[in-house]
Amino acid sequence: MSDAESTGRITVYSDYVCPFCYLGRESLRQYQATREDELEVDWHPFDLRSGKRKPDGTIDHDVDDGKDDDYYEQAKENVRRLQEQYDVEMDLDIATDVDSLPAQVASYYVKEHYDYETWLAFDVAIFDALWTEGKNIGDEDVLVELAAEAGVDGDEIRSALDDDALREEVRGKFTEAQQQGITGVPTFAYDGYGARGAVPPEQLKRLVEGN
């Protein structure tokens, strides 16, 4: 039995501001609902905005990343198509003005210091806050509120967001993902195999179960 099979884990690289990551997690949830055994999510952060970040970590929205209006319109169309396919309610199609770095730092902190179920509740809450409620997950107060609902002390989140060493650790995880060949998200990995994009539940089943 492989390590992945023995631990019941699927690795997921994602960025909270990626609508396809939200849709991909819904696809994963639908696949998980067909399983008898729980399949844990081993989340790895990825920064879609890495090419636009200044040295201080803030985003320079004036940087040309090659994504024009046509690109975003096509992305919106793809999001709407998958919304219908997976029967998902979303308040937003894309979130170009939201910086996910604070949310990723907070989530990474909870993942490292709390049990899996607490992290998962926080992770789901971040996704839902952005995509179904239109909240700014780059806002500290929003993250503190979401964390409290998941059972995490808000002061811990504030401290984590002020921790430069933790922020650098998370940015190191972004670099690590790129070095491992991750070029886009969501990317699902299991037992040496991978699938990229908001793939349907049946494709995730094939990835994990091999049939």
PDB file of C-alpha atoms in Angstrom:
ATOM      1  CA  MET A   1       0.000   0.000   0.000  1.00  0.00           C
ATOM      2  CA  SER A   2       1.371   3.436  -0.912  1.00  0.00           C
ATOM      3  CA  ASP A   3       1.827   6.257   1.584  1.00  0.00           C
ATOM      4  CA  ALA A   4      -1.041   8.179  -0.028  1.00  0.00           C
ATOM      5  CA  GLU A   5      -3.386   5.206   0.270  1.00  0.00           C
ATOM      6  CA  SER A   6      -2.389   4.458   3.861  1.00  0.00           C
ATOM      7  CA  THR A   7      -2.915   8.038   5.003  1.00  0.00           C
ATOM      8  CA  GLY A   8      -6.035   8.744   2.912  1.00  0.00           C
ATOM      9  CA  ARG A   9      -4.700  12.104   1.768  1.00  0.00           C
ATOM     10  CA  ILE A  10      -4.884  14.038  -1.448  1.00  0.00           C
ATOM     11  CA  THR A  11      -2.471  16.914  -1.974  1.00  0.00           C
ATOM     12  CA  VAL A  12      -4.091  20.117  -3.233  1.00  0.00           C
ATOM     13  CA  TYR A  13      -2.213  23.201  -4.405  1.00  0.00           C
ATOM     14  CA  SER A  14      -4.501  26.223  -4.440  1.00  0.00           C
ATOM     15  CA  ASP A  15      -4.943  29.957  -3.996  1.00  0.00           C
ATOM     16  CA  TYR A  16      -8.082  31.300  -2.316  1.00  0.00           C
ATOM     17  CA  VAL A  17      -8.586  33.982  -4.995  1.00  0.00           C
ATOM     18  CA  CYS A  18      -8.734  31.360  -7.743  1.00  0.00           C
ATOM     19  CA  PRO A  19     -12.387  30.644  -8.647  1.00  0.00           C
ATOM     20  CA  PHE A  20     -11.378  27.330 -10.176  1.00  0.00           C
ATOM     21  CA  CYS A  21      -9.831  26.341  -6.830  1.00  0.00           C
ATOM     22  CA  TYR A  22     -13.199  26.957  -5.179  1.00  0.00           C
ATOM     23  CA  LEU A  23     -14.951  24.951  -7.875  1.00  0.00           C
ATOM     24  CA  GLY A  24     -12.301  22.249  -7.697  1.00  0.00           C
ATOM     25  CA  ARG A  25     -12.826  21.875  -3.967  1.00  0.00           C
ATOM     26  CA  GLU A  26     -16.563  21.475  -4.592  1.00  0.00           C
ATOM     27  CA  SER A  27     -15.770  18.749  -7.116  1.00  0.00           C
ATOM     28  CA  LEU A  28     -13.539  17.099  -4.504  1.00  0.00           C
ATOM     29  CA  ARG A  29     -16.329  17.361  -1.926  1.00  0.00           C
ATOM     30  CA  GLN A  30     -18.730  15.656  -4.322  1.00  0.00           C
ATOM     31  CA  TYR A  31     -16.220  12.871  -4.920  1.00  0.00           C
ATOM     32  CA  GLN A  32     -15.562  12.494  -1.190  1.00  0.00           C
ATOM     33  CA  ALA A  33     -19.309  12.077  -0.606  1.00  0.00           C
ATOM     34  CA  THR A  34     -19.159   8.847  -2.623  1.00  0.00           C
ATOM     35  CA  ARG A  35     -16.387   7.354  -0.465  1.00  0.00           C
ATOM     36  CA  GLU A  36     -16.710   5.335   2.703  1.00  0.00           C
ATOM     37  CA  ASP A  37     -13.349   6.520   4.060  1.00  0.00           C
ATOM     38  CA  GLU A  38     -12.442  10.160   4.600  1.00  0.00           C
ATOM     39  CA  LEU A  39      -9.918  11.615   2.186  1.00  0.00           C
ATOM     40  CA  GLU A  40      -8.009  14.385   3.923  1.00  0.00           C
ATOM     41  CA  VAL A  41      -6.846  17.477   2.055  1.00  0.00           C
ATOM     42  CA  ASP A  42      -3.110  18.134   2.344  1.00  0.00           C
ATOM     43  CA  TRP A  43      -3.213  21.797   1.325  1.00  0.00           C
ATOM     44  CA  HIS A  44      -0.220  23.580  -0.170  1.00  0.00           C
ATOM     45  CA  PRO A  45      -0.465  27.344  -0.791  1.00  0.00           C
ATOM     46  CA  PHE A  46       0.190  28.799  -4.225  1.00  0.00           C
ATOM     47  CA  ASP A  47       0.419  32.483  -5.159  1.00  0.00           C
ATOM     48  CA  LEU A  48      -1.276  33.430  -8.414  1.00  0.00           C
ATOM     49  CA  ARG A  49      -0.067  37.008  -7.936  1.00  0.00           C
ATOM     50  CA  SER A  50       3.617  36.204  -7.427  1.00  0.00           C
ATOM     51  CA  GLY A  51       4.622  38.025 -10.615  1.00  0.00           C
ATOM     52  CA  LYS A  52       2.938  41.218  -9.458  1.00  0.00           C
ATOM     53  CA  ARG A  53       4.260  41.404  -5.897  1.00  0.00           C
ATOM     54  CA  LYS A  54       6.566  44.172  -4.765  1.00  0.00           C
ATOM     55  CA  PRO A  55       9.477  43.333  -2.441  1.00  0.00           C
ATOM     56  CA  ASP A  56       7.300  44.299   0.556  1.00  0.00           C
ATOM     57  CA  GLY A  57       4.704  41.704  -0.459  1.00  0.00           C
ATOM     58  CA  THR A  58       2.030  44.116  -1.660  1.00  0.00           C
ATOM     59  CA  ILE A  59       0.553  43.786  -5.146  1.00  0.00           C
ATOM     60  CA  ASP A  60       1.469  46.176  -7.960  1.00  0.00           C
ATOM     61  CA  HIS A  61      -1.736  46.208 -10.005  1.00  0.00           C
ATOM     62  CA  ASP A  62      -0.009  48.194 -12.765  1.00  0.00           C
ATOM     63  CA  VAL A  63       2.248  45.283 -13.711  1.00  0.00           C
ATOM     64  CA  ASP A  64       1.242  43.799 -17.059  1.00  0.00           C
ATOM     65  CA  ASP A  65       0.740  40.075 -16.532  1.00  0.00           C
ATOM     66  CA  GLY A  66      -0.649  39.480 -20.005  1.00  0.00           C
ATOM     67  CA  LYS A  67      -4.207  39.046 -18.774  1.00  0.00           C
ATOM     68  CA  ASP A  68      -6.447  41.432 -20.678  1.00  0.00           C
ATOM     69  CA  ASP A  69     -10.220  41.938 -20.718  1.00  0.00           C
ATOM     70  CA  ASP A  70     -10.700  39.064 -23.154  1.00  0.00           C
ATOM     71  CA  TYR A  71      -8.818  36.733 -20.812  1.00  0.00           C
ATOM     72  CA  TYR A  72     -11.017  37.643 -17.863  1.00  0.00           C
ATOM     73  CA  GLU A  73     -14.214  37.406 -19.901  1.00  0.00           C
ATOM     74  CA  GLN A  74     -13.245  33.907 -20.997  1.00  0.00           C
ATOM     75  CA  ALA A  75     -12.411  33.012 -17.402  1.00  0.00           C
ATOM     76  CA  LYS A  76     -15.827  34.246 -16.282  1.00  0.00           C
ATOM     77  CA  GLU A  77     -17.525  32.147 -18.932  1.00  0.00           C
ATOM     78  CA  ASN A  78     -15.597  29.064 -17.792  1.00  0.00           C
ATOM     79  CA  VAL A  79     -16.521  29.757 -14.160  1.00  0.00           C
ATOM     80  CA  ARG A  80     -20.211  30.069 -15.039  1.00  0.00           C
ATOM     81  CA  ARG A  81     -20.098  26.827 -17.025  1.00  0.00           C
ATOM     82  CA  LEU A  82     -18.562  24.937 -14.115  1.00  0.00           C
ATOM     83  CA  GLN A  83     -20.986  26.561 -11.672  1.00  0.00           C
ATOM     84  CA  GLU A  84     -23.830  24.990 -13.604  1.00  0.00           C
ATOM     85  CA  GLN A  85     -22.011  21.686 -14.002  1.00  0.00           C
ATOM     86  CA  TYR A  86     -21.276  21.341 -10.274  1.00  0.00           C
ATOM     87  CA  ASP A  87     -24.464  23.130  -9.133  1.00  0.00           C
ATOM     88  CA  VAL A  88     -22.528  25.731  -7.133  1.00  0.00           C
ATOM     89  CA  GLU A  89     -23.812  29.130  -5.995  1.00  0.00           C
ATOM     90  CA  MET A  90     -21.176  31.874  -6.316  1.00  0.00           C
ATOM     91  CA  ASP A  91     -21.476  35.589  -5.639  1.00  0.00           C
ATOM     92  CA  LEU A  92     -18.350  36.402  -7.688  1.00  0.00           C
ATOM     93  CA  ASP A  93     -16.938  35.163 -10.995  1.00  0.00           C
ATOM     94  CA  ILE A  94     -13.404  36.470 -10.420  1.00  0.00           C
ATOM     95  CA  ALA A  95     -11.653  38.388  -7.621  1.00  0.00           C
ATOM     96  CA  THR A  96      -8.956  40.496  -9.229  1.00  0.00           C
ATOM     97  CA  ASP A  97      -8.724  43.103  -6.468  1.00  0.00           C
ATOM     98  CA  VAL A  98      -8.424  40.779  -3.474  1.00  0.00           C
ATOM     99  CA  ASP A  99      -5.017  39.850  -2.053  1.00  0.00           C
ATOM    100  CA  SER A 100      -5.078  36.305  -0.704  1.00  0.00           C
ATOM    101  CA  LEU A 101      -1.670  36.449   1.011  1.00  0.00           C
ATOM    102  CA  PRO A 102      -3.083  37.293   4.485  1.00  0.00           C
ATOM    103  CA  ALA A 103      -5.613  34.458   4.178  1.00  0.00           C
ATOM    104  CA  GLN A 104      -2.894  32.026   3.142  1.00  0.00           C
ATOM    105  CA  VAL A 105      -0.667  33.075   6.034  1.00  0.00           C
ATOM    106  CA  ALA A 106      -3.549  32.654   8.494  1.00  0.00           C
ATOM    107  CA  SER A 107      -4.566  29.312   7.016  1.00  0.00           C
ATOM    108  CA  TYR A 108      -0.995  28.028   7.067  1.00  0.00           C
ATOM    109  CA  TYR A 109      -0.705  29.025  10.727  1.00  0.00           C
ATOM    110  CA  VAL A 110      -3.880  27.131  11.633  1.00  0.00           C
ATOM    111  CA  LYS A 111      -2.782  24.105   9.593  1.00  0.00           C
ATOM    112  CA  GLU A 112       0.520  23.988  11.489  1.00  0.00           C
ATOM    113  CA  HIS A 113      -0.907  24.566  14.988  1.00  0.00           C
ATOM    114  CA  TYR A 114      -4.370  23.004  15.072  1.00  0.00           C
ATOM    115  CA  ASP A 115      -5.987  19.683  14.266  1.00  0.00           C
ATOM    116  CA  TYR A 116      -7.124  18.867  10.749  1.00  0.00           C
ATOM    117  CA  GLU A 117     -10.835  19.448  11.354  1.00  0.00           C
ATOM    118  CA  THR A 118     -10.213  22.948  12.737  1.00  0.00           C
ATOM    119  CA  TRP A 119      -8.027  23.858   9.777  1.00  0.00           C
ATOM    120  CA  LEU A 120     -10.570  22.445   7.324  1.00  0.00           C
ATOM    121  CA  ALA A 121     -13.400  24.470   8.890  1.00  0.00           C
ATOM    122  CA  PHE A 122     -11.288  27.629   8.585  1.00  0.00           C
ATOM    123  CA  ASP A 123     -10.220  26.790   5.040  1.00  0.00           C
ATOM    124  CA  VAL A 124     -13.808  26.222   3.887  1.00  0.00           C
ATOM    125  CA  ALA A 125     -14.917  29.407   5.652  1.00  0.00           C
ATOM    126  CA  ILE A 126     -12.301  31.474   3.789  1.00  0.00           C
ATOM    127  CA  PHE A 127     -13.399  30.096   0.437  1.00  0.00           C
ATOM    128  CA  ASP A 128     -17.081  30.648   1.231  1.00  0.00           C
ATOM    129  CA  ALA A 129     -16.523  34.150   2.592  1.00  0.00           C
ATOM    130  CA  LEU A 130     -14.950  35.251  -0.673  1.00  0.00           C
ATOM    131  CA  TRP A 131     -16.931  33.346  -3.269  1.00  0.00           C
ATOM    132  CA  THR A 132     -20.406  33.218  -1.758  1.00  0.00           C
ATOM    133  CA  GLU A 133     -20.425  36.345   0.426  1.00  0.00           C
ATOM    134  CA  GLY A 134     -18.063  38.631  -1.480  1.00  0.00           C
ATOM    135  CA  LYS A 135     -15.991  39.418   1.615  1.00  0.00           C
ATOM    136  CA  ASN A 136     -12.423  40.710   1.423  1.00  0.00           C
ATOM    137  CA  ILE A 137     -10.311  37.821   2.716  1.00  0.00           C
ATOM    138  CA  GLY A 138      -7.284  40.104   2.668  1.00  0.00           C
ATOM    139  CA  ASP A 139      -8.797  42.015   5.585  1.00  0.00           C
ATOM    140  CA  GLU A 140      -7.474  41.095   9.025  1.00  0.00           C
ATOM    141  CA  ASP A 141     -10.802  41.608  10.801  1.00  0.00           C
ATOM    142  CA  VAL A 142     -12.569  39.298   8.358  1.00  0.00           C
ATOM    143  CA  LEU A 143      -9.978  36.576   8.944  1.00  0.00           C
ATOM    144  CA  VAL A 144     -10.191  37.005  12.720  1.00  0.00           C
ATOM    145  CA  GLU A 145     -13.961  36.588  12.569  1.00  0.00           C
ATOM    146  CA  LEU A 146     -13.735  33.494  10.379  1.00  0.00           C
ATOM    147  CA  ALA A 147     -11.069  31.991  12.608  1.00  0.00           C
ATOM    148  CA  ALA A 148     -13.150  32.559  15.745  1.00  0.00           C
ATOM    149  CA  GLU A 149     -16.058  30.720  14.135  1.00  0.00           C
ATOM    150  CA  ALA A 150     -13.702  27.800  13.459  1.00  0.00           C
ATOM    151  CA  GLY A 151     -12.521  27.769  17.083  1.00  0.00           C
ATOM    152  CA  VAL A 152      -9.260  29.686  16.719  1.00  0.00           C
ATOM    153  CA  ASP A 153      -8.434  32.622  18.990  1.00  0.00           C
ATOM    154  CA  GLY A 154      -8.516  35.854  17.001  1.00  0.00           C
ATOM    155  CA  ASP A 155      -5.438  37.229  18.744  1.00  0.00           C
ATOM    156  CA  GLU A 156      -3.444  34.278  17.409  1.00  0.00           C
ATOM    157  CA  ILE A 157      -4.464  35.198  13.882  1.00  0.00           C
ATOM    158  CA  ARG A 158      -3.495  38.833  14.404  1.00  0.00           C
ATOM    159  CA  SER A 159      -0.106  37.737  15.729  1.00  0.00           C
ATOM    160  CA  ALA A 160       0.358  35.343  12.804  1.00  0.00           C
ATOM    161  CA  LEU A 161      -0.378  38.100  10.305  1.00  0.00           C
ATOM    162  CA  ASP A 162       2.205  40.337  12.013  1.00  0.00           C
ATOM    163  CA  ASP A 163       4.845  37.583  12.008  1.00  0.00           C
ATOM    164  CA  ASP A 164       7.362  38.413   9.271  1.00  0.00           C
ATOM    165  CA  ALA A 165       9.104  35.055   9.673  1.00  0.00           C
ATOM    166  CA  LEU A 166       5.832  33.184   9.153  1.00  0.00           C
ATOM    167  CA  ARG A 167       5.038  35.284   6.093  1.00  0.00           C
ATOM    168  CA  GLU A 168       8.443  34.457   4.635  1.00  0.00           C
ATOM    169  CA  GLU A 169       7.851  30.787   5.384  1.00  0.00           C
ATOM    170  CA  VAL A 170       4.615  30.901   3.404  1.00  0.00           C
ATOM    171  CA  ARG A 171       6.311  32.692   0.533  1.00  0.00           C
ATOM    172  CA  GLY A 172       8.909  29.940   0.652  1.00  0.00           C
ATOM    173  CA  LYS A 173       6.073  27.444   0.173  1.00  0.00           C
ATOM    174  CA  PHE A 174       5.034  29.357  -2.948  1.00  0.00           C
ATOM    175  CA  THR A 175       8.564  29.005  -4.326  1.00  0.00           C
ATOM    176  CA  GLU A 176       8.664  25.348  -3.339  1.00  0.00           C
ATOM    177  CA  ALA A 177       5.467  24.676  -5.289  1.00  0.00           C
ATOM    178  CA  GLN A 178       6.933  26.309  -8.390  1.00  0.00           C
ATOM    179  CA  GLN A 179      10.139  24.290  -8.017  1.00  0.00           C
ATOM    180  CA  GLN A 180       8.021  21.136  -7.915  1.00  0.00           C
ATOM    181  CA  GLY A 181       6.580  22.032 -11.288  1.00  0.00           C
ATOM    182  CA  ILE A 182       3.249  23.481 -10.183  1.00  0.00           C
ATOM    183  CA  THR A 183       2.388  26.122 -12.777  1.00  0.00           C
ATOM    184  CA  GLY A 184      -1.324  26.598 -12.153  1.00  0.00           C
ATOM    185  CA  VAL A 185      -4.060  25.858  -9.675  1.00  0.00           C
ATOM    186  CA  PRO A 186      -5.903  23.949  -8.553  1.00  0.00           C
ATOM    187  CA  THR A 187      -3.523  21.023  -8.890  1.00  0.00           C
ATOM    188  CA  PHE A 188      -4.466  17.721  -7.262  1.00  0.00           C
ATOM    189  CA  ALA A 189      -1.768  15.135  -6.583  1.00  0.00           C
ATOM    190  CA  TYR A 190      -2.057  11.572  -5.366  1.00  0.00           C
ATOM    191  CA  ASP A 191       0.473   8.753  -5.245  1.00  0.00           C
ATOM    192  CA  GLY A 192       2.733  10.292  -7.879  1.00  0.00           C
ATOM    193  CA  TYR A 193      -0.050  11.286 -10.264  1.00  0.00           C
ATOM    194  CA  GLY A 194      -1.722  14.640 -10.772  1.00  0.00           C
ATOM    195  CA  ALA A 195      -4.663  16.497 -12.252  1.00  0.00           C
ATOM    196  CA  ARG A 196      -4.799  20.213 -12.900  1.00  0.00           C
ATOM    197  CA  GLY A 197      -7.886  22.377 -12.995  1.00  0.00           C
ATOM    198  CA  ALA A 198     -11.397  22.130 -11.577  1.00  0.00           C
ATOM    199  CA  VAL A 199     -11.721  18.596 -12.913  1.00  0.00           C
ATOM    200  CA  PRO A 200     -14.982  16.659 -12.399  1.00  0.00           C
ATOM    201  CA  PRO A 201     -15.501  14.234  -9.480  1.00  0.00           C
ATOM    202  CA  GLU A 202     -15.145  11.181 -11.717  1.00  0.00           C
ATOM    203  CA  GLN A 203     -11.672  12.326 -12.775  1.00  0.00           C
ATOM    204  CA  LEU A 204     -10.666  12.746  -9.139  1.00  0.00           C
ATOM    205  CA  LYS A 205     -11.959   9.244  -8.513  1.00  0.00           C
ATOM    206  CA  ARG A 206      -9.731   7.905 -11.284  1.00  0.00           C
ATOM    207  CA  LEU A 207      -6.779   9.848  -9.867  1.00  0.00           C
ATOM    208  CA  VAL A 208      -7.225   8.366  -6.396  1.00  0.00           C
ATOM    209  CA  GLU A 209      -8.635   4.934  -7.128  1.00  0.00           C
ATOM    210  CA  GLY A 210      -7.021   4.302 -10.479  1.00  0.00           C
ATOM    211  CA  ASN A 211     -10.193   3.224 -12.258  1.00  0.00           C
TER     212      ASN A 211
END
